[in-house]
Short mmCIF file of C-alpha atoms and ligand atoms in Angstrom, two decimals:
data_model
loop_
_atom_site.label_atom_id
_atom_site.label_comp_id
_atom_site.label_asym_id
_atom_site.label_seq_id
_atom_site.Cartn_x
_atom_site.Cartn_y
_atom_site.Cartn_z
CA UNK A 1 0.00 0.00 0.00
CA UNK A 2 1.35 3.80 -0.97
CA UNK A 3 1.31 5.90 2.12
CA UNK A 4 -0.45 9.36 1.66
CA UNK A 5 1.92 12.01 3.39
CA UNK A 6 0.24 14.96 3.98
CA UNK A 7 2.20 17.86 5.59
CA UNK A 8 -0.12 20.24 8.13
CA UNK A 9 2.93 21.62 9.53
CA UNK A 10 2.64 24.79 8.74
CA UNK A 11 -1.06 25.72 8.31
CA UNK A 12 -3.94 23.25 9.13
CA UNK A 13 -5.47 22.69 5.82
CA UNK A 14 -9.54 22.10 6.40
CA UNK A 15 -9.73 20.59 2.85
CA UNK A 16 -6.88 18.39 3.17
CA UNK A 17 -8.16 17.30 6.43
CA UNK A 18 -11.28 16.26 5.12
CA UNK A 19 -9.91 14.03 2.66
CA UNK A 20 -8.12 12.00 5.26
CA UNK A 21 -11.75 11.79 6.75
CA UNK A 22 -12.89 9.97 3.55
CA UNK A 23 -10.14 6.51 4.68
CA UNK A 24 -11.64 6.76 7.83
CA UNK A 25 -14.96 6.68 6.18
CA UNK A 26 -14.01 4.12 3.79
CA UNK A 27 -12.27 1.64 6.78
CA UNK A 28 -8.77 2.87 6.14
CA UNK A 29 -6.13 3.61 8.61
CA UNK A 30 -5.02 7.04 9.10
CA UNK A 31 -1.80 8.33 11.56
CA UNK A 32 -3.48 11.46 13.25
CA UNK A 33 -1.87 14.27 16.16
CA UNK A 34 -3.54 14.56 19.20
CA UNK A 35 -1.99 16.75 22.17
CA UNK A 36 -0.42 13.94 23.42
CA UNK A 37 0.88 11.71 20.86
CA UNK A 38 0.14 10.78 17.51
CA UNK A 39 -2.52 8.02 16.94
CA UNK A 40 -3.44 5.49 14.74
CA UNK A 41 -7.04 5.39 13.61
CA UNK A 42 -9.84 4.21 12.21
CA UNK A 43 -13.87 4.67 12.27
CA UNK A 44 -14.88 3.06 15.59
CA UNK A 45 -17.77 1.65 14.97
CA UNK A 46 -16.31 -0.86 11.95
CA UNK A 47 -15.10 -3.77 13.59
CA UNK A 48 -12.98 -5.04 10.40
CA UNK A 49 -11.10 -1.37 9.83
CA UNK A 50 -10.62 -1.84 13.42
CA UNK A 51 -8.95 -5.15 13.38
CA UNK A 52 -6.33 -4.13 10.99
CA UNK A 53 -5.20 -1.40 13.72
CA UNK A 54 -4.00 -4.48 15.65
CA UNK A 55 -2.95 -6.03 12.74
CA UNK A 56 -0.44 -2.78 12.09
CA UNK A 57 0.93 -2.50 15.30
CA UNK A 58 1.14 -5.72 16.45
CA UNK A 59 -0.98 -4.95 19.34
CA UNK A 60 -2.31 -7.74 21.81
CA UNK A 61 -6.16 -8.78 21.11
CA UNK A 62 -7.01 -8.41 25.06
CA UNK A 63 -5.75 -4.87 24.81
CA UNK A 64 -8.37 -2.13 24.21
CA UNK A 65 -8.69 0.58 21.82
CA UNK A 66 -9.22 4.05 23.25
CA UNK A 67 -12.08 6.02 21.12
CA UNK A 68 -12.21 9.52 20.27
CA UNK A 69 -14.92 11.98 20.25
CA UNK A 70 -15.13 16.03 18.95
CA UNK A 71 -18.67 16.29 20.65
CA UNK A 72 -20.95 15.14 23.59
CA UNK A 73 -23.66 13.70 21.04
CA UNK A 74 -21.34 11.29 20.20
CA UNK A 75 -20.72 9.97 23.77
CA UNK A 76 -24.31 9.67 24.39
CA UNK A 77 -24.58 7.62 21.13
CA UNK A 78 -21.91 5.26 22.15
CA UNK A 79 -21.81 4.65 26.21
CA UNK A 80 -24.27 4.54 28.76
CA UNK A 81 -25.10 7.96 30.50
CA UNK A 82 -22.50 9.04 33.36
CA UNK A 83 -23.09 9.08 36.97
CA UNK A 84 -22.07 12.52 38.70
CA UNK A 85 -18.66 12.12 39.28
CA UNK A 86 -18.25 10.74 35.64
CA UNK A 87 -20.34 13.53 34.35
CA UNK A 88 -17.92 16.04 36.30
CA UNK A 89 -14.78 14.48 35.37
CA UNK A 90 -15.94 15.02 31.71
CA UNK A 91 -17.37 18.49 32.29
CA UNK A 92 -14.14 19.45 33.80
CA UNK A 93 -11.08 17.83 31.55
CA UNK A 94 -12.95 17.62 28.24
CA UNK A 95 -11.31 18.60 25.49
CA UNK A 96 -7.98 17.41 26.73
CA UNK A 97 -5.64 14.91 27.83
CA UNK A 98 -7.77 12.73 29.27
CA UNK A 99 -9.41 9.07 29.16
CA UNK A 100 -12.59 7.74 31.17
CA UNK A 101 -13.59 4.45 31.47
CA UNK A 102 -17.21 4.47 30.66
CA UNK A 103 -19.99 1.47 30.27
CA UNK A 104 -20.05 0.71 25.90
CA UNK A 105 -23.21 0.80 24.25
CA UNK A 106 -23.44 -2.34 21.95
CA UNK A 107 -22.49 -0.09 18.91
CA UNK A 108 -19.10 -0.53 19.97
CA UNK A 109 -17.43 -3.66 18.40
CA UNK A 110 -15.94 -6.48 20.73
CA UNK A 111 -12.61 -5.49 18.88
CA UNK A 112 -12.22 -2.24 20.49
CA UNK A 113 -13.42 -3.14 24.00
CA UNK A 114 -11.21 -6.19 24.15
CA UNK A 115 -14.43 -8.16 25.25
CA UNK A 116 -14.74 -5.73 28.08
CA UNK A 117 -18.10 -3.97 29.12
CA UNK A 118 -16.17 -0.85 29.24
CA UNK A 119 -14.90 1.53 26.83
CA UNK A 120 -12.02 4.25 27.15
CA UNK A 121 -13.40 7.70 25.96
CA UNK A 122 -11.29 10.76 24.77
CA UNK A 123 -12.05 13.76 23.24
CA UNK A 124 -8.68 15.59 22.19
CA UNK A 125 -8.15 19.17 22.08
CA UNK A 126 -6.22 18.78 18.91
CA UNK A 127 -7.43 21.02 15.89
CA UNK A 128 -6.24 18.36 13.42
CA UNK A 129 -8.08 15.59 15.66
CA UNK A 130 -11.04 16.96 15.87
CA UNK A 131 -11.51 18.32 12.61
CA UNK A 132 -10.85 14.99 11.33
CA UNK A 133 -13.44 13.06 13.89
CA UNK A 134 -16.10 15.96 12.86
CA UNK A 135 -15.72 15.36 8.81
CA UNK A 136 -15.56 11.88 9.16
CA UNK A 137 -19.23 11.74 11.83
CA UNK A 138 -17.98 8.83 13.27
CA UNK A 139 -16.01 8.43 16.83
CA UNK A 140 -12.27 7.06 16.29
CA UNK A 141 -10.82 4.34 17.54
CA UNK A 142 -6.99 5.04 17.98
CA UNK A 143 -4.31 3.66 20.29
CA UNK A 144 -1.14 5.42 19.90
CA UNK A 145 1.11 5.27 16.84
CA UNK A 146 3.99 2.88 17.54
CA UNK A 147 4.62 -0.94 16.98
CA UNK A 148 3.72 -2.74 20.50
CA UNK A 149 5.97 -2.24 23.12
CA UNK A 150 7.73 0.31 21.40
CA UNK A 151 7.89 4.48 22.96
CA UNK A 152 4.81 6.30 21.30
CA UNK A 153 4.84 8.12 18.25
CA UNK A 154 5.58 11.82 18.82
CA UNK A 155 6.77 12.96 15.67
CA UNK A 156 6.17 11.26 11.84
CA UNK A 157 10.00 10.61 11.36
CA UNK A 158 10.23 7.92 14.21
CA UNK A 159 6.28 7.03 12.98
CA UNK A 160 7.29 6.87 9.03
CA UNK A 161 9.75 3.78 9.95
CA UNK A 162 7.51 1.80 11.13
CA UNK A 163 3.88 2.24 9.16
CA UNK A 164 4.95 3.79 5.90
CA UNK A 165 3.41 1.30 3.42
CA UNK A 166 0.75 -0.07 6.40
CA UNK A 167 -1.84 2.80 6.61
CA UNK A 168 -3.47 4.80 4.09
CA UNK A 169 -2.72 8.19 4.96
CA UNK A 170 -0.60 9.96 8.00
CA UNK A 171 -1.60 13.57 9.08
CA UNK A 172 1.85 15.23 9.89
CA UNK A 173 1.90 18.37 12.26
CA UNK A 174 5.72 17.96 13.97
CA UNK A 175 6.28 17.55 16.95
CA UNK A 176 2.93 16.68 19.85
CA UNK A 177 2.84 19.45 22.50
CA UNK A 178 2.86 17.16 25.26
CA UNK A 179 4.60 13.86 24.51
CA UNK A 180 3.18 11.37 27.42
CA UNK A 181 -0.18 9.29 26.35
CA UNK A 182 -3.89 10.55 27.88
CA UNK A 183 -4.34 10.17 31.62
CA UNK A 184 -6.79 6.71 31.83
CA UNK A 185 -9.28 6.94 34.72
CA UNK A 186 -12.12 4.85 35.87
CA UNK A 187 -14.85 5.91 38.23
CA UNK A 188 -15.05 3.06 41.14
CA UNK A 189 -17.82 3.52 43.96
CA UNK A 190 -17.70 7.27 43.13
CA UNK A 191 -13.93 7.56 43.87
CA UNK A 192 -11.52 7.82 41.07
CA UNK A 193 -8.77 5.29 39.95
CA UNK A 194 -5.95 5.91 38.09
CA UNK A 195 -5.29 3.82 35.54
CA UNK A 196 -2.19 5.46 33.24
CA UNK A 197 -0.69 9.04 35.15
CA UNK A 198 -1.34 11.65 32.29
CA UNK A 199 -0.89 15.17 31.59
CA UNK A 200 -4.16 15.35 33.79
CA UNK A 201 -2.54 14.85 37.22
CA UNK A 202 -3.46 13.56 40.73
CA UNK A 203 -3.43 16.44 42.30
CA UNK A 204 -5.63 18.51 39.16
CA UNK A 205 -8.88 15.72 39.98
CA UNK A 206 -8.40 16.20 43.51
CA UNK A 207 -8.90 19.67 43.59
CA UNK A 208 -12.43 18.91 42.47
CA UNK A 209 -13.03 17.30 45.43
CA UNK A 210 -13.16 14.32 44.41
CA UNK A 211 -11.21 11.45 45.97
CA UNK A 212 -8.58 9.40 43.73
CA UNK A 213 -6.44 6.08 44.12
CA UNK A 214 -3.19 5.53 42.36
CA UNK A 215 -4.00 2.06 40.46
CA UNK A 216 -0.75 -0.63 41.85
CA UNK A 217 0.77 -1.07 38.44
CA UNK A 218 1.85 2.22 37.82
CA UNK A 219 4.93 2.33 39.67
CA UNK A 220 4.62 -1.43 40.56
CA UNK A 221 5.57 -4.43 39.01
CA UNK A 222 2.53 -6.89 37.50
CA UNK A 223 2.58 -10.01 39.37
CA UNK A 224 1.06 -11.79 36.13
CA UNK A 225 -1.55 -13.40 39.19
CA UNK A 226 -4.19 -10.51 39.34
CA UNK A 227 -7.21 -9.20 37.22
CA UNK A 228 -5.82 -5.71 35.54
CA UNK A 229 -8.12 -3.07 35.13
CA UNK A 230 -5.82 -1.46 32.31
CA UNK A 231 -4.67 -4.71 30.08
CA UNK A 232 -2.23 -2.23 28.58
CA UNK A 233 0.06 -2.63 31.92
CA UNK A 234 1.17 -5.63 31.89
CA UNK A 235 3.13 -5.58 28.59
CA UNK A 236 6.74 -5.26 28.09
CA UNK A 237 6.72 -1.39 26.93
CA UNK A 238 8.45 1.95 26.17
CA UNK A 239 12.11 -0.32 26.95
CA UNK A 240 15.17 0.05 24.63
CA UNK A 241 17.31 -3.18 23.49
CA UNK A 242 20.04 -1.60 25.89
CA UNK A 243 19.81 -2.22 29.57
CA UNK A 244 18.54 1.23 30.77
CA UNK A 245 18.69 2.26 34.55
CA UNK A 246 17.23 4.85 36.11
CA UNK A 247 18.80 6.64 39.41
CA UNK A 248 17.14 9.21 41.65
CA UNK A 249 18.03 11.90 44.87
CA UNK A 250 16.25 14.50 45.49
CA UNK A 251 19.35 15.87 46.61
CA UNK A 252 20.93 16.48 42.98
CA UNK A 253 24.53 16.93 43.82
CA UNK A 254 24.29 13.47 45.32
CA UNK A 255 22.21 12.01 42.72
CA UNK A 256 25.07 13.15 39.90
CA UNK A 257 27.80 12.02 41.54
CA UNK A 258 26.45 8.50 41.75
CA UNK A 259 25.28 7.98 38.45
CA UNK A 260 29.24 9.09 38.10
CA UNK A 261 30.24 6.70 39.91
CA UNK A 262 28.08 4.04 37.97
CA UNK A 263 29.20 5.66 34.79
CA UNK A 264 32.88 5.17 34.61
CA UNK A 265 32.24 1.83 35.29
CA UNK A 266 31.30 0.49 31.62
CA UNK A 267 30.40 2.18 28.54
CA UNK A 268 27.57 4.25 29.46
CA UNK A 269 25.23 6.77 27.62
CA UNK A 270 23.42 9.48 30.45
CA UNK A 271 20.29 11.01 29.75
CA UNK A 272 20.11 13.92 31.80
CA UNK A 273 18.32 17.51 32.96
CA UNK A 274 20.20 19.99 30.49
CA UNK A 275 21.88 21.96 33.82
CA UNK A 276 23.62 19.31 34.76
CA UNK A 277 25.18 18.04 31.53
CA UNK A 278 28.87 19.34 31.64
CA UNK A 279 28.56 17.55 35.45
CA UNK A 280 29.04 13.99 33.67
CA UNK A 281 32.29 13.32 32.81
CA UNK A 282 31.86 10.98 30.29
CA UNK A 283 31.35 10.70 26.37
CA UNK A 284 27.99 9.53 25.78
CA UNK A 285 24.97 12.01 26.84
CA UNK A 286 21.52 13.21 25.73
CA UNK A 287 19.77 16.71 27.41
CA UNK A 288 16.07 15.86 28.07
CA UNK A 289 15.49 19.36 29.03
CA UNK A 290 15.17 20.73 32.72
CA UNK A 291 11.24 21.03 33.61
CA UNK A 292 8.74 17.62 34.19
CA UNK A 293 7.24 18.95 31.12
CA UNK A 294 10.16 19.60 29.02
CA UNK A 295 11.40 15.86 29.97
CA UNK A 296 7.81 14.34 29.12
CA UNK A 297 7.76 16.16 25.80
CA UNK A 298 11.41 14.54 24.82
CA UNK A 299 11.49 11.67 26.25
CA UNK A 300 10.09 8.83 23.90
CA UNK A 301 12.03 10.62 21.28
CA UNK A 302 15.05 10.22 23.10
CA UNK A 303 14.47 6.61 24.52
CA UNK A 304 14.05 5.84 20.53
CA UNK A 305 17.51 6.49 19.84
CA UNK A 306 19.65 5.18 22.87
CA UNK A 307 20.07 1.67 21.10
CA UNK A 308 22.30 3.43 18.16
CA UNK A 309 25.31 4.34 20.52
CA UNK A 310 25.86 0.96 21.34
CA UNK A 311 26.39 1.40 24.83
CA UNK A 312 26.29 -1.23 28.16
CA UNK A 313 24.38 0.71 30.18
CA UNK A 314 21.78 3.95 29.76
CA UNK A 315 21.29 5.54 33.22
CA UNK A 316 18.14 8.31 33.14
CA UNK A 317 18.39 10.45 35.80
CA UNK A 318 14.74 10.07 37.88
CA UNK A 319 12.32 12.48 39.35
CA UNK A 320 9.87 12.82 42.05
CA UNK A 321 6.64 10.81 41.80
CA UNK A 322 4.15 13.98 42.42
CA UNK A 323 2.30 15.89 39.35
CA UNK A 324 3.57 15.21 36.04
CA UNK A 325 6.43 13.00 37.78
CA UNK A 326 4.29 10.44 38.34
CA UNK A 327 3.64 9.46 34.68
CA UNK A 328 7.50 9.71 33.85
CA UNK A 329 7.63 7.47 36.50
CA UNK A 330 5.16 4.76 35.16
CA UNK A 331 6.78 5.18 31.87
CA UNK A 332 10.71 5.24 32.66
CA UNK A 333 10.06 2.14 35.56
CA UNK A 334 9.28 0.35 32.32
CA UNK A 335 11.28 1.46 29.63
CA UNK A 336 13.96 0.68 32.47
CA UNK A 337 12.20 -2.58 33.62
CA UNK A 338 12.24 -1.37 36.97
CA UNK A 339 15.98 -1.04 37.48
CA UNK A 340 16.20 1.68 39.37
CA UNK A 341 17.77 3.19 42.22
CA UNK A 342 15.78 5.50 44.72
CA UNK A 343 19.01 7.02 46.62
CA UNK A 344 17.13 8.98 49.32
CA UNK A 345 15.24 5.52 50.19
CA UNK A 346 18.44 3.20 49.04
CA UNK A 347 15.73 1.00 47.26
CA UNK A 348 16.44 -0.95 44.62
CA UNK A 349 13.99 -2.50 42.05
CA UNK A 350 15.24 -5.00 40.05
O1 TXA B 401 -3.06 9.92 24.59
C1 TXA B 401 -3.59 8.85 24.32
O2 TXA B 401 -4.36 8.26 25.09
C2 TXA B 401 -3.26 8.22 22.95
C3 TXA B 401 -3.84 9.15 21.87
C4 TXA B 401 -3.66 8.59 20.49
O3 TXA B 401 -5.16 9.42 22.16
N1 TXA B 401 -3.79 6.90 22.86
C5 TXA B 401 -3.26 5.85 23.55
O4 TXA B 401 -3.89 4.64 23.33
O5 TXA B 401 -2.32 5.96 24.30
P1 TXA B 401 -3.23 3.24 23.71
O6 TXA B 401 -4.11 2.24 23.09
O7 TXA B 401 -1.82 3.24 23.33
O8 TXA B 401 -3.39 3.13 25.26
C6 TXA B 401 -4.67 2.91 25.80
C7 TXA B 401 -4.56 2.41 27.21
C8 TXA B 401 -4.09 0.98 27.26
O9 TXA B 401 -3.21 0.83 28.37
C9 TXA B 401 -5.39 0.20 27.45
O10 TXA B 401 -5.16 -1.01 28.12
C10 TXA B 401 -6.21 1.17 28.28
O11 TXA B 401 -5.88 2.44 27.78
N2 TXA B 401 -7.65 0.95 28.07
C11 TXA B 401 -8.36 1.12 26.93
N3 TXA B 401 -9.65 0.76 27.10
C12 TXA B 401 -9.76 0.34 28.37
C13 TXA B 401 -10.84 -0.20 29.15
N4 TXA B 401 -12.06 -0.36 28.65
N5 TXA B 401 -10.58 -0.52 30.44
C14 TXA B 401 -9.35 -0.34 30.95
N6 TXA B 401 -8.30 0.13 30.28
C15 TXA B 401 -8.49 0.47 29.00
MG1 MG B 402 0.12 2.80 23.41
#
């Protein structure tokens, strides 16, 4: 199959837009931005254009498709109505970075929900996302746009190498703003769980008022013996070829000097906070920029690349677990396999 390229980089062409609305339409697969990463999509409600999403990424059957929506009709047309909380979780963080776990309407193939009676609901605040959901009247199913187990798609080059030739047409518009997937929440007994740590923090659905629980797997390791609520969590994910570790102080000083210390070790490639680059003393290095945000914005980029310096070891310098920290967390504890080093509490997953 030729790959349509279409470049929205610098203006967001409606008309050009709208064609990429008519694959969707016709069961085709097109690579889409969102805020958070790029996605690969395809109308919702056909279970066979759906399939081949799997197909492309090599994506687990038990694992469920996120859908996305550009208005309120469309939620009412595919899950059943929300209780209160739900109602002002969606009231408050719609359009945005954000997924809820809602009950599916039998409209909604068995492919998407993974068999499930639930079905994850986002409506993006993406121009290009929702202009494309709105021409083609149909929600969109779309996980993000990487093979399985690889770092999400956050910009077409990375995305180009691995579905040129296996989807119809890719939407590019550089670079996401944001760079970490959707915060995935389900409302339990009224309180909130979360699923996947987002852009959407902790602390931003507690200020509602509302009460919310840190689901176990985020920065904990799946037993394989328990139910998940989010089947995404217990697959390998986001990890390079190279062993990657990931070492943490809140004390800075003494968190550089160690990963110094590990460093001169072996061959080693650190991927560290811009400030403290010229404080490694060693060849190999990669800024991921100095703010949470900065870091979550680069980071799958970055973790792309580590395998071509052909290095023993990849230490990440960590960060705390509180607002955006928590989802680098969730994803570095992975792309690290939990090898990491917590130096204030000298514990060591492994
Ligand atoms: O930011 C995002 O959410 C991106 C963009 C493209 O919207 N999408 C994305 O989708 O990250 P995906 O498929 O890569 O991740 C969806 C996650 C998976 O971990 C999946 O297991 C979980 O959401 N999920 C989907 N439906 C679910 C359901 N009904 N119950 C529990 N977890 C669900
Ligand atoms: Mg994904």
């Amino acid at each position: 199959m030729k790959t349509r390229y279409i470049d929205l980089k610098n203006e967001i062409n409606e008309e050009k837009i709208e064609e990429a609305s008519k694959d969707i339409i016709n069961g085709k697969l097109v690579i889409f931005p969102t805020e958070t990463v790029y996605g690969i999509g395809a109308n919702a409600l056909n279970e066979e254009a759906c399939k081949n999403i799997f197909k492309a990424k090599g994506r687990a059957v038990d694992n469920p498709l996120i859908v996305h929506i550009n208005d309120l009709n469309m939620l009412n047309y595919i899950v059943e109505e929300p209780n209160e909380v739900e109602e002002k979780l969606i009231n408050t963080f719609f359009p945005g970075p954000f997924t809820i776990i809602l009950k599916a309407k039998n409209v909604i193939p068995k492919t998407v929900t993974a068999g499930l009676k639930t079905v994850g609901i986002r409506m993006p605040s993406n121009k290009i996302a929702n202009k494309l959901i709105e021409y083609a009247k149909v929600p969109i199913a779309a996980p993000s746009a990487n093979i399985s187990g690889r770092p999400s798609g956050t910009n077409i080059s990375d995305i180009k190498k691995e579905f040129d030739g296996k989807v119809s047409t890719i939407l590019d518009s550089g670079m996401v703003d944001i760079g970490l997937e959707s915060t995935v929440v389900q409302v339990i007994k009224d309180k909130v769980r979360i699923l996947r740590p987002g852009k959407i923090t902790k602390e931003n659905i507690e200020s509602l008022g509302i009460e919310v629980e840190i689901d176990k797997n985020i920065l904990g390791k799946y037993d394989g013996k328990e139910k998940v609520l989010s089947p995404g969590m217990k697959y390998r994910h986001y990890a390079p070829n190279t062993k990657c570790m990931m070492v943490y102080s809140k004390d800075e000083e003494k968190m550089i000097f160690e990963i110094n210390k590990i460093a001169c070790k072996q061959k080693t490639l650190i991927i560290c906070r811009d400030r403290n680059y010229n404080k490694y003393n060693i060849q190999y290095k990669i800024k991921m920029g100095n703010t949470l945000e900065e870091i979550a914005h680069n980071i799958f980029s970055i973790l792309r690349k580590v395998d071509k310096y052909n290095v023993d070891l990849v230490i990440i310098e960590g960060m705390e677990t509180t607002g955006l920290g928590l989802a680098l967390n969730n994803r570095l504890l992975r792309a690290c396999e939990y090898n990491c080093i917590d130096l204030d509490r000298m514990q060591i997953y492994s």
